Every structure is written in structure tokens, then in C-alpha cells.
């Protein structure tokens, strides 16, 4: 079992560019989450999904979109990147309450 | 907005010392989890506590959920360098977890 994987591991974007972060899990979990982690701010929930075809907003959804077309994948999109979106992004999945995290994607927007 | 506080924010200790970190809120939670995050990696679940007053032990780590289910503590006995990391508490609220900002622990040999 690979658990939760994230692609890519690192990325540098220019302001205004777009990109998609991919999260994949092989544990057949219903719930999937996208977080960002910034120094001193802890983990903040961006969007989450309670099942295939569903998405919901978290604490800081502005500037991001998500899709869950397949149960095992959860995509996070940035349509027009801004320097404020420089962060480490973590994906997680869970069956119920216990979340399993991926290794993170470090994104820098210049 | 639920206020979740973890203390202390930073802790540097020598190997062999004992320590306690705290997680406090004004809200009541159905359950609470503790995670540890090492540099460059995602958080890893340590324990889930569900019942008020519950105590769980994981080797040298002891976790307690407050009687009123508003707070929790993590006690580490005889800390080792391998305990170094960011300790996050995460109470459960409906279908989401709320993460605290964490306690960053450094254990020196």
C-alpha cells in the first residue's frame, strides 16, 4: 500500500499561472481533504470531500477549486496563483475520523 | 469560530527529561486526536481519545482527554531525540478536524 501520495513534491509558479495538485489514496477511503500549512498558522482546511463526486469548502477556500471525479483521487486547482498561496499543501484521507496524510507539496509563487 | 490553543508553542529539552504539552478549547468535542509531524513530512496519527477522562498510553507517551472533553494533554516520559517534532492536537467536529498550531518539541542528546 502506498497510502496517500501527492504530485508534485515541489513547484515554483509565477503570479497568475495555474496548476493542479494531485492527491491519490489506495485505502478506499471516503473522505479526502486538502490543507495548507504556513509558519505559525498550523494546518488550515481548504476544501474537503465526503465521497466521490462531492466537495465542500473548508476554512480558507478562496482562490482554490477541487474535484473528486474518482474515489481515489482529489485534485486541488489554483486558477491564478498569487504570492499569498506560497505554502506547503497536504492532502489527507480518512475512513472515519483518523486522517492519513501525504508527504506534502511545497509551492512557491513568485 | 472555535478557539483552540496549544501550549507551549516551543519546547527545547535535554534527553531524559519529562514534559507535558496542552491542548485547550472552550468547546466540547466528541473526540480528539494527537498527531506528530516531523520536518518535511505529513502529520502522523498518534492516538484518538473519545471518552471524557480517558487516558491512553503509547510507550513513553501518555494522553489524557479532559473530563469535560474540552481539553487534552500529552505527557512524554524520558524524552529522546526521536521525539523531536511538531505535536498537533485535532479535535473532531462533525466531518472535519480542527488543528491547533502545535507545540514544536526539540530534544537534544
Short mmCIF file of C-alpha atoms in Angstrom, two decimals:
data_model
loop_
_atom_site.label_atom_id
_atom_site.label_comp_id
_atom_site.label_asym_id
_atom_site.label_seq_id
_atom_site.Cartn_x
_atom_site.Cartn_y
_atom_site.Cartn_z
CA UNK A 1 0.00 0.00 0.00
CA UNK A 2 1.35 3.39 -0.98
CA UNK A 3 -1.12 5.15 1.34
CA UNK A 4 -1.55 8.78 0.30
CA UNK A 5 0.64 10.16 -2.46
CA UNK A 6 0.93 13.72 -3.73
CA UNK A 7 2.20 15.05 -7.04
CA UNK A 8 4.33 17.11 -7.48
CA UNK A 9 6.60 17.40 -4.43
CA UNK A 10 7.86 20.87 -5.30
CA UNK A 11 6.71 23.58 -7.67
CA UNK A 12 7.56 27.20 -8.41
CA UNK A 13 4.93 29.29 -10.15
CA UNK A 14 4.82 32.86 -11.37
CA UNK A 15 1.95 35.08 -10.28
CA UNK A 16 -1.08 34.44 -12.48
CA UNK A 17 -0.09 30.95 -13.59
CA UNK A 18 -2.33 27.99 -12.94
CA UNK A 19 -1.61 24.48 -11.74
CA UNK A 20 -3.24 21.35 -10.36
CA UNK A 21 -2.04 19.32 -7.40
CA UNK A 22 -2.93 15.65 -7.46
CA UNK A 23 -3.67 13.51 -4.42
CA UNK A 24 -4.20 9.78 -4.67
CA UNK A 25 -5.06 7.21 -1.99
CA UNK A 26 -5.25 3.44 -2.22
CA UNK A 27 -7.05 2.77 1.07
CA UNK A 28 -10.59 3.05 -0.32
CA UNK A 29 -11.31 5.99 2.00
CA UNK A 30 -14.48 8.01 1.54
CA UNK A 31 -13.19 11.27 2.98
CA UNK A 32 -10.41 13.35 1.47
CA UNK A 33 -9.03 16.75 2.48
CA UNK A 34 -6.71 19.48 1.28
CA UNK A 35 -4.84 21.59 3.86
CA UNK A 36 -2.25 24.31 3.69
CA UNK A 37 0.38 24.77 6.36
CA UNK A 38 2.07 28.09 6.98
CA UNK A 39 4.52 29.04 9.72
CA UNK A 40 2.66 29.93 12.90
CA UNK A 41 -0.74 29.17 11.35
CA UNK A 42 -0.98 25.43 11.72
CA UNK A 43 -2.94 23.30 9.28
CA UNK A 44 -5.88 25.06 7.68
CA UNK A 45 -8.54 23.20 5.74
CA UNK A 46 -9.02 24.43 2.17
CA UNK A 47 -11.62 22.02 0.75
CA UNK A 48 -12.76 18.53 1.54
CA UNK A 49 -14.85 15.72 0.11
CA UNK A 50 -17.08 13.20 1.83
CA UNK A 51 -17.34 10.94 -1.20
CA UNK A 52 -16.87 10.60 -4.94
CA UNK A 53 -18.48 13.49 -6.78
CA UNK A 54 -18.85 15.68 -3.69
CA UNK A 55 -16.81 18.64 -2.47
CA UNK A 56 -17.23 21.22 0.28
CA UNK A 57 -15.48 24.39 1.38
CA UNK A 58 -13.22 24.45 4.36
CA UNK A 59 -11.75 27.31 6.33
CA UNK A 60 -9.75 29.01 3.54
CA UNK A 61 -11.28 28.07 0.14
CA UNK A 62 -10.81 31.33 -1.77
CA UNK A 63 -8.51 31.06 -4.81
CA UNK A 64 -8.76 27.26 -4.95
CA UNK A 65 -11.01 24.76 -6.67
CA UNK A 66 -11.25 21.00 -6.22
CA UNK A 67 -12.66 17.97 -7.94
CA UNK A 68 -13.31 14.37 -6.86
CA UNK A 69 -14.24 12.56 -10.04
CA UNK A 70 -12.85 9.25 -8.81
CA UNK A 71 -12.95 7.98 -5.23
CA UNK A 72 -9.20 7.55 -5.04
CA UNK A 73 -8.23 10.98 -6.40
CA UNK A 74 -8.71 14.51 -5.09
CA UNK A 75 -7.42 17.38 -7.21
CA UNK A 76 -6.64 20.89 -5.99
CA UNK A 77 -6.50 23.64 -8.59
CA UNK A 78 -5.10 27.13 -8.49
CA UNK A 79 -6.53 29.12 -11.40
CA UNK A 80 -4.43 32.26 -10.98
CA UNK A 81 -1.66 31.82 -8.45
CA UNK A 82 -0.82 34.61 -6.00
CA UNK A 83 2.22 35.02 -3.71
CA UNK A 84 -0.15 34.55 -0.72
CA UNK A 85 -0.62 30.97 -1.89
CA UNK A 86 3.02 30.15 -1.22
CA UNK A 87 2.72 27.33 1.28
CA UNK A 88 3.08 23.62 1.92
CA UNK A 89 -0.02 21.75 0.83
CA UNK A 90 -1.06 18.48 2.43
CA UNK A 91 -3.67 16.03 1.31
CA UNK A 92 -5.27 13.58 3.71
CA UNK A 93 -7.81 10.80 3.56
CA UNK A 94 -9.88 9.04 6.19
CA UNK A 95 -12.41 6.30 6.65
CA UNK A 96 -13.95 7.99 9.67
CA UNK A 97 -12.01 10.32 11.98
CA UNK A 98 -8.41 9.20 11.71
CA UNK A 99 -6.67 11.00 8.91
CA UNK A 100 -3.73 9.75 6.88
CA UNK A 101 -1.58 12.42 5.34
CA UNK A 102 0.52 12.58 2.22
CA UNK A 103 4.10 13.89 2.22
CA UNK A 104 3.14 17.39 1.08
CA UNK A 105 3.74 19.68 -1.89
CA UNK A 106 5.89 22.75 -1.38
CA UNK A 107 4.60 25.54 -3.62
CA UNK A 108 6.31 28.86 -4.14
CA UNK A 109 4.60 31.65 -6.06
CA UNK A 110 6.89 34.48 -7.16
CA UNK B 1 -15.22 30.16 15.49
CA UNK B 2 -13.82 27.59 17.89
CA UNK B 3 -10.71 28.69 19.72
CA UNK B 4 -8.09 26.01 20.07
CA UNK B 5 -4.88 26.72 21.93
CA UNK B 6 -1.80 24.58 22.28
CA UNK B 7 0.90 25.32 24.79
CA UNK B 8 3.74 25.80 24.96
CA UNK B 9 4.43 26.83 21.38
CA UNK B 10 8.08 25.78 21.61
CA UNK B 11 9.93 23.48 23.95
CA UNK B 12 13.62 22.58 23.99
CA UNK B 13 14.76 19.98 26.47
CA UNK B 14 17.59 17.54 27.14
CA UNK B 15 17.28 13.84 26.55
CA UNK B 16 15.83 12.10 29.59
CA UNK B 17 13.64 14.95 30.77
CA UNK B 18 9.87 14.70 31.17
CA UNK B 19 7.44 17.14 29.58
CA UNK B 20 3.75 17.88 29.19
CA UNK B 21 2.04 19.77 26.39
CA UNK B 22 -1.51 21.01 26.47
CA UNK B 23 -4.45 21.48 24.13
CA UNK B 24 -7.32 23.68 25.33
CA UNK B 25 -10.61 24.85 23.91
CA UNK B 26 -13.83 26.48 25.06
CA UNK B 27 -15.85 23.95 23.04
CA UNK B 28 -16.85 20.39 23.82
CA UNK B 29 -15.69 17.77 21.32
CA UNK B 30 -16.82 14.26 20.56
CA UNK B 31 -13.24 13.07 20.17
CA UNK B 32 -9.72 14.38 19.86
CA UNK B 33 -6.60 13.21 18.10
CA UNK B 34 -2.91 13.84 18.55
CA UNK B 35 -0.54 13.86 15.59
CA UNK B 36 3.22 14.20 15.32
CA UNK B 37 4.82 15.84 12.33
CA UNK B 38 8.50 15.54 11.51
CA UNK B 39 10.26 18.10 9.31
CA UNK B 40 9.45 17.65 5.62
CA UNK B 41 6.72 15.09 6.24
CA UNK B 42 2.98 14.97 6.79
CA UNK B 43 1.44 14.54 10.26
CA UNK B 44 1.14 11.00 11.57
CA UNK B 45 -1.65 9.95 13.91
CA UNK B 46 -0.53 9.01 17.42
CA UNK B 47 -3.82 8.44 19.25
CA UNK B 48 -7.55 9.12 19.35
CA UNK B 49 -9.32 9.80 22.66
CA UNK B 50 -13.08 9.66 22.86
CA UNK B 51 -14.33 9.43 26.45
CA UNK B 52 -14.07 12.25 28.99
CA UNK B 53 -11.31 11.41 31.48
CA UNK B 54 -9.83 8.79 29.16
CA UNK B 55 -6.10 8.04 29.49
CA UNK B 56 -4.18 6.24 26.77
CA UNK B 57 -0.54 5.19 26.81
CA UNK B 58 1.72 4.69 23.85
CA UNK B 59 5.10 3.54 25.17
CA UNK B 60 6.54 6.67 26.88
CA UNK B 61 3.65 8.89 25.76
CA UNK B 62 0.56 9.35 27.93
CA UNK B 63 -2.51 11.09 26.53
CA UNK B 64 -5.41 12.35 28.59
CA UNK B 65 -8.79 13.71 27.50
CA UNK B 66 -10.32 16.17 29.97
CA UNK B 67 -13.42 15.16 31.91
CA UNK B 68 -15.46 17.83 30.13
CA UNK B 69 -13.96 16.88 26.73
CA UNK B 70 -12.70 20.45 26.18
CA UNK B 71 -9.01 19.85 26.74
CA UNK B 72 -6.28 17.29 26.46
CA UNK B 73 -2.69 16.76 27.50
CA UNK B 74 0.27 14.77 26.24
CA UNK B 75 2.98 13.73 28.69
CA UNK B 76 6.29 12.31 27.50
CA UNK B 77 8.48 10.45 29.98
CA UNK B 78 12.24 10.38 29.50
CA UNK B 79 12.20 12.22 26.19
CA UNK B 80 14.51 11.03 23.42
CA UNK B 81 15.85 12.82 20.33
CA UNK B 82 13.47 10.72 18.23
CA UNK B 83 10.56 12.50 19.93
CA UNK B 84 11.56 15.74 18.21
CA UNK B 85 8.76 17.12 16.05
CA UNK B 86 5.62 19.20 15.91
CA UNK B 87 2.81 17.86 18.08
CA UNK B 88 -0.66 18.76 16.87
CA UNK B 89 -3.95 18.24 18.62
CA UNK B 90 -7.05 17.95 16.46
CA UNK B 91 -10.49 17.83 17.99
CA UNK B 92 -13.16 16.32 15.85
CA UNK B 93 -16.09 18.49 14.81
CA UNK B 94 -18.81 16.93 12.59
CA UNK B 95 -16.99 15.73 9.48
CA UNK B 96 -13.83 17.78 9.94
CA UNK B 97 -10.85 18.02 12.24
CA UNK B 98 -9.70 21.34 13.65
CA UNK B 99 -5.94 21.52 14.01
CA UNK B 100 -4.15 23.55 16.63
CA UNK B 101 -0.96 25.43 15.75
CA UNK B 102 1.04 22.82 17.59
CA UNK B 103 3.90 22.50 20.05
CA UNK B 104 7.31 22.30 18.46
CA UNK B 105 9.49 19.99 20.55
CA UNK B 106 13.26 19.72 20.26
CA UNK B 107 15.03 17.06 22.30
CA UNK B 108 18.81 17.40 22.48
CA UNK B 109 21.11 14.43 23.09
#
